[in-house]
mmCIF file of C-alpha atoms and ligand atoms in Angstrom:
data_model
loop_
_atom_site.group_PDB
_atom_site.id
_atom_site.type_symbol
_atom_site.label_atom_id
_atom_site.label_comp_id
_atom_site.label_asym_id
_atom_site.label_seq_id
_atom_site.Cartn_x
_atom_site.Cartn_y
_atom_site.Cartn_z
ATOM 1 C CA UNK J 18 -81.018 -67.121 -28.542
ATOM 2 C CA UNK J 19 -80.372 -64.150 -26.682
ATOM 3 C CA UNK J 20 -80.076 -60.465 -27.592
ATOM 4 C CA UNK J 21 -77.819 -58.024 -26.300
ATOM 5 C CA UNK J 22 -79.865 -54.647 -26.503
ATOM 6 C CA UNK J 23 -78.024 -50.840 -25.509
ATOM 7 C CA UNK J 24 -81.303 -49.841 -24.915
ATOM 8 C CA UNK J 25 -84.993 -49.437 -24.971
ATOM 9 C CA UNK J 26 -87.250 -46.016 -24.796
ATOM 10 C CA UNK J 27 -90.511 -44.883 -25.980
ATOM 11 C CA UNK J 28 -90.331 -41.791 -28.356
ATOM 12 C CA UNK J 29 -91.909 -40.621 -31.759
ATOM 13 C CA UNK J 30 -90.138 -42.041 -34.822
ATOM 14 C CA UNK J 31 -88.038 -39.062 -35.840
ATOM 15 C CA UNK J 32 -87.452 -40.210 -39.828
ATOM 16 C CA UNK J 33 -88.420 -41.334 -42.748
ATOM 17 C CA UNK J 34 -92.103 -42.173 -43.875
ATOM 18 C CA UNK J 35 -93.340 -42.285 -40.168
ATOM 19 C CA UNK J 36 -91.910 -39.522 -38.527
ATOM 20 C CA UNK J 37 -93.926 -38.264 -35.732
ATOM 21 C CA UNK J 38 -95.343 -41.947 -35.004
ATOM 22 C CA UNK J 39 -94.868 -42.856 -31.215
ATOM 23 C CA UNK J 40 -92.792 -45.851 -31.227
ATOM 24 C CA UNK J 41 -91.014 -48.018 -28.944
ATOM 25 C CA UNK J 42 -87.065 -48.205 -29.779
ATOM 26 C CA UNK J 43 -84.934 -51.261 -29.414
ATOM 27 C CA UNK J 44 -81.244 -50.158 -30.029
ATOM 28 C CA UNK J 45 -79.528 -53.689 -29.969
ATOM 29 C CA UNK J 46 -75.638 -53.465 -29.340
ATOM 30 C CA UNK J 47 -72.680 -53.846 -31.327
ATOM 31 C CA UNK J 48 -72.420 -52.822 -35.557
ATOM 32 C CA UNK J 49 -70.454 -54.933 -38.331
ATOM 33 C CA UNK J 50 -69.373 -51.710 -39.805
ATOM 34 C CA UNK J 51 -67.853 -50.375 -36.432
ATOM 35 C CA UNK J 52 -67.080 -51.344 -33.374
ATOM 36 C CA UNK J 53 -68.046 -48.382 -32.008
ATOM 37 C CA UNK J 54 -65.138 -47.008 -29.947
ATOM 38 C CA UNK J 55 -63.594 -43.566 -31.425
ATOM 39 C CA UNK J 56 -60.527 -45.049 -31.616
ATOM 40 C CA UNK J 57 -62.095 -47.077 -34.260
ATOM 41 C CA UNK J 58 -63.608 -44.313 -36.244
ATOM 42 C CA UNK J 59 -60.996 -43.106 -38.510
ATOM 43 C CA UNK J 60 -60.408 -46.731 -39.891
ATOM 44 C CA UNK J 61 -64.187 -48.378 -39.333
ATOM 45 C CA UNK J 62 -66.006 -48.657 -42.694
ATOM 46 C CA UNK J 63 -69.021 -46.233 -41.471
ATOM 47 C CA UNK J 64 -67.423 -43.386 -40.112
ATOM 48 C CA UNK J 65 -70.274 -40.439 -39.690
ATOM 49 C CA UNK J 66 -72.119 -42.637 -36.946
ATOM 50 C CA UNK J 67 -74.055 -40.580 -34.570
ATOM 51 C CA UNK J 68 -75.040 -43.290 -32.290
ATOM 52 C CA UNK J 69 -73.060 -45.279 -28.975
ATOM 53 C CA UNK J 70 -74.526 -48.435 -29.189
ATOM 54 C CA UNK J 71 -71.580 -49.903 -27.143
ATOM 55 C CA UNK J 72 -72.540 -52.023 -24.396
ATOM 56 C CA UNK J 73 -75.857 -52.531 -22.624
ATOM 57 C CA UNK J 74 -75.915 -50.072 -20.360
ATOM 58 C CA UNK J 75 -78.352 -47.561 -21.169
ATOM 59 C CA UNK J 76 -82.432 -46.704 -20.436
ATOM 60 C CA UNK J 77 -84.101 -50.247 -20.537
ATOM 61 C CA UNK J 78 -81.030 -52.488 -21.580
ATOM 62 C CA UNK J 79 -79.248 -55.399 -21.014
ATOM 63 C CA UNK J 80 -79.107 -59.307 -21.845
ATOM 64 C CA UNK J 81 -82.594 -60.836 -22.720
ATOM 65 C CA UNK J 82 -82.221 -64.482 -22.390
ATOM 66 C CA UNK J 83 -85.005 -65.056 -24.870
ATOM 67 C CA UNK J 84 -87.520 -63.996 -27.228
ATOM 68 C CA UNK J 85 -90.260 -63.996 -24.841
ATOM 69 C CA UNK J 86 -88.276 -61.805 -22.112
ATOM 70 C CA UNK J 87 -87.610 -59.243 -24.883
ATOM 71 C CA UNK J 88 -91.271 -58.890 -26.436
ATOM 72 C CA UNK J 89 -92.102 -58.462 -23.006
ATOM 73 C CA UNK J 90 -90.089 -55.502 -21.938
ATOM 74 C CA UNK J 91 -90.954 -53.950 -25.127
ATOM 75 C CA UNK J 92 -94.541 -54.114 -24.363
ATOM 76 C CA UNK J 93 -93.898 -53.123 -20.556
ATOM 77 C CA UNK J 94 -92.537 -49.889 -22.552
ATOM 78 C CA UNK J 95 -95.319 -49.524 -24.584
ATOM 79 C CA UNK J 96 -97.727 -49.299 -21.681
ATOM 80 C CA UNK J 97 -101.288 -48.943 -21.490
ATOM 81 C CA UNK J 98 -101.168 -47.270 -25.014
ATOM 82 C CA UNK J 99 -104.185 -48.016 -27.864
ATOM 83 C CA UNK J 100 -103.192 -51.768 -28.647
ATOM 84 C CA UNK J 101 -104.318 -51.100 -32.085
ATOM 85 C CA UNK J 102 -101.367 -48.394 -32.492
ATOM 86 C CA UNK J 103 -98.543 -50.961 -31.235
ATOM 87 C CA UNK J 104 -95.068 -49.565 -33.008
ATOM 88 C CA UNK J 105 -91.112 -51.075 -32.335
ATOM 89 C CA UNK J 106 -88.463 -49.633 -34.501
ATOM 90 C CA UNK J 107 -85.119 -52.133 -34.033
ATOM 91 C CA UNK J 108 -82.288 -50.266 -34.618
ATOM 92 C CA UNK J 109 -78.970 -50.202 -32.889
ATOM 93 C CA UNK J 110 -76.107 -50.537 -34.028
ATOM 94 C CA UNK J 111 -76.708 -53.350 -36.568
ATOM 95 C CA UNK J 112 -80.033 -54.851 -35.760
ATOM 96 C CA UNK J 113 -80.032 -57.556 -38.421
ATOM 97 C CA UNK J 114 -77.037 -59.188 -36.067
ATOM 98 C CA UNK J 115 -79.535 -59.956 -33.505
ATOM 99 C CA UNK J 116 -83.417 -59.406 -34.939
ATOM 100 C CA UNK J 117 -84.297 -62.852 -35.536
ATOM 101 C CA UNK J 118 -88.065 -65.050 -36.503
ATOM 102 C CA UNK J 119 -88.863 -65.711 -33.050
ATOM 103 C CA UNK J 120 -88.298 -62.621 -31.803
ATOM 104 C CA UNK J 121 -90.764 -61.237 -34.639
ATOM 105 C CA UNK J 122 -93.207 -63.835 -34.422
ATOM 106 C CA UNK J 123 -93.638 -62.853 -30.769
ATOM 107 C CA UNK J 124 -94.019 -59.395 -31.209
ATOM 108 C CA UNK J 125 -96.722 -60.267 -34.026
ATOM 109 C CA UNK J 126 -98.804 -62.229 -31.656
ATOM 110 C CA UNK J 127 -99.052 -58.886 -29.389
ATOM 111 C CA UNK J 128 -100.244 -56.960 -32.390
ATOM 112 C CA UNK J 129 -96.855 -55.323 -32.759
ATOM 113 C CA UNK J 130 -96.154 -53.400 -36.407
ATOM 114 C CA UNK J 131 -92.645 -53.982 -36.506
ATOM 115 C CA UNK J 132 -90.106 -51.626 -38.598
ATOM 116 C CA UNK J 133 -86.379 -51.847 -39.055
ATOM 117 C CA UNK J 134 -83.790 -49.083 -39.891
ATOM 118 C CA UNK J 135 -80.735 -51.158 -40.907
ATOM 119 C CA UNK J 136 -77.746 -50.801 -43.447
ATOM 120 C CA UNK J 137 -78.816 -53.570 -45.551
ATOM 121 C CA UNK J 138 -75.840 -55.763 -45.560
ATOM 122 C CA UNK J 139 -77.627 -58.756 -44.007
ATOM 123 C CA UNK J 140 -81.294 -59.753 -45.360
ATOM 124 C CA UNK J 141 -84.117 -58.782 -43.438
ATOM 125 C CA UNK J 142 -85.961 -62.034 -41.982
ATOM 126 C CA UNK J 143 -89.797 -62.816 -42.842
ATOM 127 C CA UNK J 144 -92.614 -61.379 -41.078
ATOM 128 C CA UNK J 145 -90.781 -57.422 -40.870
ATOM 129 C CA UNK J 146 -93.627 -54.931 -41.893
ATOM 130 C CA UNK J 147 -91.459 -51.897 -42.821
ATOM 131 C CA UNK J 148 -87.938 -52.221 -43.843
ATOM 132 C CA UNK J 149 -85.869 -49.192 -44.320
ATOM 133 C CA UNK J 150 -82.475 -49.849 -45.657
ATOM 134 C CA UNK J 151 -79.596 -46.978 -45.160
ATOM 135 C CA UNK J 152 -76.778 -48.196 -47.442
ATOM 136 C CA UNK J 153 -72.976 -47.604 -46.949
ATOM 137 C CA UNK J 154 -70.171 -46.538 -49.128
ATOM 138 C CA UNK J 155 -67.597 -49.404 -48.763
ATOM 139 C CA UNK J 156 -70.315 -51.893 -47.189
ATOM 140 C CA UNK J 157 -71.619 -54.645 -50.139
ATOM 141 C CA UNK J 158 -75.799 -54.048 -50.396
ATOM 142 C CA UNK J 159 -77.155 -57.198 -49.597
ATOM 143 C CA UNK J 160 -81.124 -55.963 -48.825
ATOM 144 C CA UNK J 161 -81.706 -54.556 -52.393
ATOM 145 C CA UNK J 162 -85.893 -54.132 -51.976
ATOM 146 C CA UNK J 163 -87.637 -52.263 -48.925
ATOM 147 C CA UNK J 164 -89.871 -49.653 -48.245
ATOM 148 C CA UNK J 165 -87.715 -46.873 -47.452
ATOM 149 C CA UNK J 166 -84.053 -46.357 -48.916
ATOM 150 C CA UNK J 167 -82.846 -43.843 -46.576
ATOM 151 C CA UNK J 168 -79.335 -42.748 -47.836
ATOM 152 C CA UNK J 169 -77.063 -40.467 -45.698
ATOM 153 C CA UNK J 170 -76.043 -37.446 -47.838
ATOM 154 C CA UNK J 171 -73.460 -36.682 -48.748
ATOM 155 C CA UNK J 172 -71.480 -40.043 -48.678
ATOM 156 C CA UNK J 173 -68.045 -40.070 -51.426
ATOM 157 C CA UNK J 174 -68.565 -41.798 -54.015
ATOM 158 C CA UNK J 175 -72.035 -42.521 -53.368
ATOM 159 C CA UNK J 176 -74.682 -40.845 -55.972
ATOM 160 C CA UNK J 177 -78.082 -41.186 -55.308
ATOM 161 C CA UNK J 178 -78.448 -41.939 -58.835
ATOM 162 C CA UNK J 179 -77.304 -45.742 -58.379
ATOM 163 C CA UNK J 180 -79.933 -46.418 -56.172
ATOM 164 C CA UNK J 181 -83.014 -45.390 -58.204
ATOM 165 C CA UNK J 182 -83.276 -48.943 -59.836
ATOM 166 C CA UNK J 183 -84.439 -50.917 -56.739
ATOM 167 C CA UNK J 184 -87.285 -51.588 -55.373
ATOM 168 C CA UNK J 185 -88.205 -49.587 -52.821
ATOM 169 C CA UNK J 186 -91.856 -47.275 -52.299
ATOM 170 C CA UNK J 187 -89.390 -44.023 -51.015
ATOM 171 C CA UNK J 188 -86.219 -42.533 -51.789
ATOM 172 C CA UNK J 189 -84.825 -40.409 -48.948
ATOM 173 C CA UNK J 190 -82.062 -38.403 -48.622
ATOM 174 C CA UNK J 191 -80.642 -37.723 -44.878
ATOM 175 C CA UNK J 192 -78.118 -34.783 -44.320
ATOM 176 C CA UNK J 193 -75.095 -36.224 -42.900
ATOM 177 C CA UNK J 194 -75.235 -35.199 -39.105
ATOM 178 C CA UNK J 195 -71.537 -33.313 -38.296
ATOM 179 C CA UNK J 196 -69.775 -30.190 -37.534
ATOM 180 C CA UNK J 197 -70.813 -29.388 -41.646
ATOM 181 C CA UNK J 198 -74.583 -30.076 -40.617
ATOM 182 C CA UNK J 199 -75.919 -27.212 -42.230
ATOM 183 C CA UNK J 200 -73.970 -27.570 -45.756
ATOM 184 C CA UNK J 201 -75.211 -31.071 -45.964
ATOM 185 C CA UNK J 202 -78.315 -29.273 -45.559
ATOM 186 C CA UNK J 203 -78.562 -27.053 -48.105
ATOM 187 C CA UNK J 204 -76.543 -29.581 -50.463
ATOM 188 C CA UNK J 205 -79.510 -32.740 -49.901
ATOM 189 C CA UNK J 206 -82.173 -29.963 -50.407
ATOM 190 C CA UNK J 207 -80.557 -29.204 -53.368
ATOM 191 C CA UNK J 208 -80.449 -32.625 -55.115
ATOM 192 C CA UNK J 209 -83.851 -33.113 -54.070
ATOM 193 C CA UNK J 210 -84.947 -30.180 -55.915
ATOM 194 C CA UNK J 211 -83.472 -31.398 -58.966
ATOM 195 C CA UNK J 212 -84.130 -34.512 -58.399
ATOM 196 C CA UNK J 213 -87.687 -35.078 -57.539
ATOM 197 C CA UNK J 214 -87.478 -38.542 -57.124
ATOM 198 C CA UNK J 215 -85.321 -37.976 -54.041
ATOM 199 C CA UNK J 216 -87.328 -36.906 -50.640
ATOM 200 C CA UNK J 217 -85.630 -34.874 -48.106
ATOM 201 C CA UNK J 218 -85.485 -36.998 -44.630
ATOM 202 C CA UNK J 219 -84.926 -34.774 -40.989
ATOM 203 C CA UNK J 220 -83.646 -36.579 -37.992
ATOM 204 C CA UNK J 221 -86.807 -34.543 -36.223
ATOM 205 C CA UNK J 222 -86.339 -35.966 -32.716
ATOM 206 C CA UNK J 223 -82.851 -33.995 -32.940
ATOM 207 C CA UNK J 224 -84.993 -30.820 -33.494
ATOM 208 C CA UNK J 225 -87.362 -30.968 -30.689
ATOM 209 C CA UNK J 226 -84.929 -32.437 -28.612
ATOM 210 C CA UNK J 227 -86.194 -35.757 -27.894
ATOM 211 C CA UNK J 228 -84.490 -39.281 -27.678
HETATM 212 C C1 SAM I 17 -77.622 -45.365 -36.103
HETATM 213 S S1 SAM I 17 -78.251 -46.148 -37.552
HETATM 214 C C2 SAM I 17 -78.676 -47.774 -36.964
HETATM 215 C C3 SAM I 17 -79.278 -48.669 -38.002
HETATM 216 C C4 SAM I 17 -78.327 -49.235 -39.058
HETATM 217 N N1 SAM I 17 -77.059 -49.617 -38.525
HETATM 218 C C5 SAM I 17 -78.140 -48.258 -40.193
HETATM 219 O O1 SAM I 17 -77.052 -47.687 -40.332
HETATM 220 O O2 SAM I 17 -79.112 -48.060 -40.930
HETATM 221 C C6 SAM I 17 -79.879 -45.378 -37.718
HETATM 222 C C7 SAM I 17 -80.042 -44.380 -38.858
HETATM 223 O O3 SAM I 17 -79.260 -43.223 -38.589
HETATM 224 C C8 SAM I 17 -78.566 -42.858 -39.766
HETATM 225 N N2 SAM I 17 -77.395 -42.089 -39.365
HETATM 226 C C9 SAM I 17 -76.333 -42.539 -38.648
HETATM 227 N N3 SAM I 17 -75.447 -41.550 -38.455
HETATM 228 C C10 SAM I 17 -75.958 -40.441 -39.055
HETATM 229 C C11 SAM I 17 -75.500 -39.114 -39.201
HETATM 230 N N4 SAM I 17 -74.335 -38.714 -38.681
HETATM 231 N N5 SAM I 17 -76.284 -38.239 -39.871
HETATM 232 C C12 SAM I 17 -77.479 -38.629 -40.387
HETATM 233 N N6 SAM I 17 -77.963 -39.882 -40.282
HETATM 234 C C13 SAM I 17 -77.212 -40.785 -39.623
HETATM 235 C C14 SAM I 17 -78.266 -44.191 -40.395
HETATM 236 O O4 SAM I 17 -77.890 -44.088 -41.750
HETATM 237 C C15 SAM I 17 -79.570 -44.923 -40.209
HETATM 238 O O5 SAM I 17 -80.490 -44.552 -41.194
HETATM 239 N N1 2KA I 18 -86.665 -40.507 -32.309
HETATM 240 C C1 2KA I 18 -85.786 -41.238 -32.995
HETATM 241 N N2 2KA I 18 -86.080 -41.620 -34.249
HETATM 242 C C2 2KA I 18 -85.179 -42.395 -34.899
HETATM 243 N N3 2KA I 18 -85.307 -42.941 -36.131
HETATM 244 C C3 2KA I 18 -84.230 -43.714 -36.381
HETATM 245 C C4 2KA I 18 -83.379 -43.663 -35.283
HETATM 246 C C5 2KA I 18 -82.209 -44.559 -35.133
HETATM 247 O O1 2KA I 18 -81.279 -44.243 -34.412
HETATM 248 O O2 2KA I 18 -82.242 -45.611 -35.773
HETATM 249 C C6 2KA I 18 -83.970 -42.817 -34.340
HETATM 250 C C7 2KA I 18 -83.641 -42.350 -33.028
HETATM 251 O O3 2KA I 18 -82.570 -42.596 -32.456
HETATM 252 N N4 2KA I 18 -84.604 -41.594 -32.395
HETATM 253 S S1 SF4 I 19 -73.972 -48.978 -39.915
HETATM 254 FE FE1 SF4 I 19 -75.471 -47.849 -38.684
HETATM 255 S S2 SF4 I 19 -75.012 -48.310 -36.538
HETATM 256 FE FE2 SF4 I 19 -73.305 -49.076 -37.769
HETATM 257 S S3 SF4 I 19 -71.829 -47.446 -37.605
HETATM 258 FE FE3 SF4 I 19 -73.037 -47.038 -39.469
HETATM 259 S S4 SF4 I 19 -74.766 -45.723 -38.887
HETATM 260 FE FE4 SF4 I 19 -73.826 -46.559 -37.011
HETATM 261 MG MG1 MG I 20 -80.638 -42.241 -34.056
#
């Protein structure tokens, strides 16, 4: 098979359980909840998006023609880095459209601790080692156990509460990134404090401006 990746960087992991991690990113293109053209957003089923992962144009993209040629780039990326440290986070856009066993089972042979940040309406294949799921109001939950659930907040229609039941190590709640940034602020630290099941998740690359 081959992938279509937007693009490729090395950074630290900015959420979740291993913020501050260096990682290499693989943003594969394209989304099945929206295309990913602002003409789009009004009427796409995810609508607060803060990604453009149209396309394969950016830092260390473009059509891989195979497993093999991916893993590699990734690992070019990586550099000269403590093998023993190896981190890709596949993201995108939709990265269970493209992430696929041979890809993984590559990656695994170079040591590679592979993590996925995805919306969990497509199952996550064998041989992931950290799956964080980010689910969507409107978008059927397919990828109901995990490691992290990592739920944009505020979403209509979309309490927390409903997510408690499955099986996942973490509960995170993500401020939704727009022009009401700091309300969603102070609105997930509120429901965290009252409901200490819930940790608060910040999009940390965003505020030490890094990719
Ligand atoms: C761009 S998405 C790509 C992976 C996958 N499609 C997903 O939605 O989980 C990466 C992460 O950013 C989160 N995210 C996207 N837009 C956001 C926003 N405006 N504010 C906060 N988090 C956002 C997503 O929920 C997800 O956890
Ligand atoms: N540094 C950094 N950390 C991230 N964690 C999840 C991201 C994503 O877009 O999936 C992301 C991202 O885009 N950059
Ligand atoms: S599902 Fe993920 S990539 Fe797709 S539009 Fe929503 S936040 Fe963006
Ligand atoms: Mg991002």
């Amino acid at each position: 098979m081959s992938y279509a990746v937007k693009e490729i960087f090395l950074t630290l992991q900015g959420e979740g359980y291993f913020a501050g991690r260096t990682a290499v990113f693989c943003r594969f293109s394209g989304c099945n909840l929206w295309s990913g053209q602002e003409k789009d957003r009004a009427t796409a089923i995810c609508q607060f998006c803060d990604t453009d992962f149209v396309g394969m144009d950016g830092s260390g993209g473009g059509r891989f023609e195979d497993a093999n040629s991916l893993a590699i780039a990734i690992e070019k990326h990586w550099g000269e880095r403590d093998t023993s440290y190896r981190f890709v986070v596949f993201t995108g856009g939709e990265p269970l459209l493209q992430l696929d066993k041979s890809l993984i089972d590559v990656l695994k042979k170079k040591g590679f601790f592979i993590a996925v940040e995805t919306n969990g309406t497509m199952l996550v294949p064998k041989g992931v080692d950290w799956i964080c799921v980010s689910p969507k109001q409107g978008a059927a939950l397919m990828q109901m156990h995990g490691d992290e659930l990592k739920l944009v907040y505020p979403q209509e229609a979309m309490n927390p509460q409903k997510f408690e039941s499955l099986s996942f190590k973490s509960f995170r709640l993500q401020p939704r990134d727009d022009e009401q940034r700091d309300k969603h602020l102070r609105q997930a630290i509120q429901y965290c404090q009252d409901h200490p099941k819930w940790y608060l998740s910040l999009q940390t690359h965003k505020l030490i401006g890094i990719p």
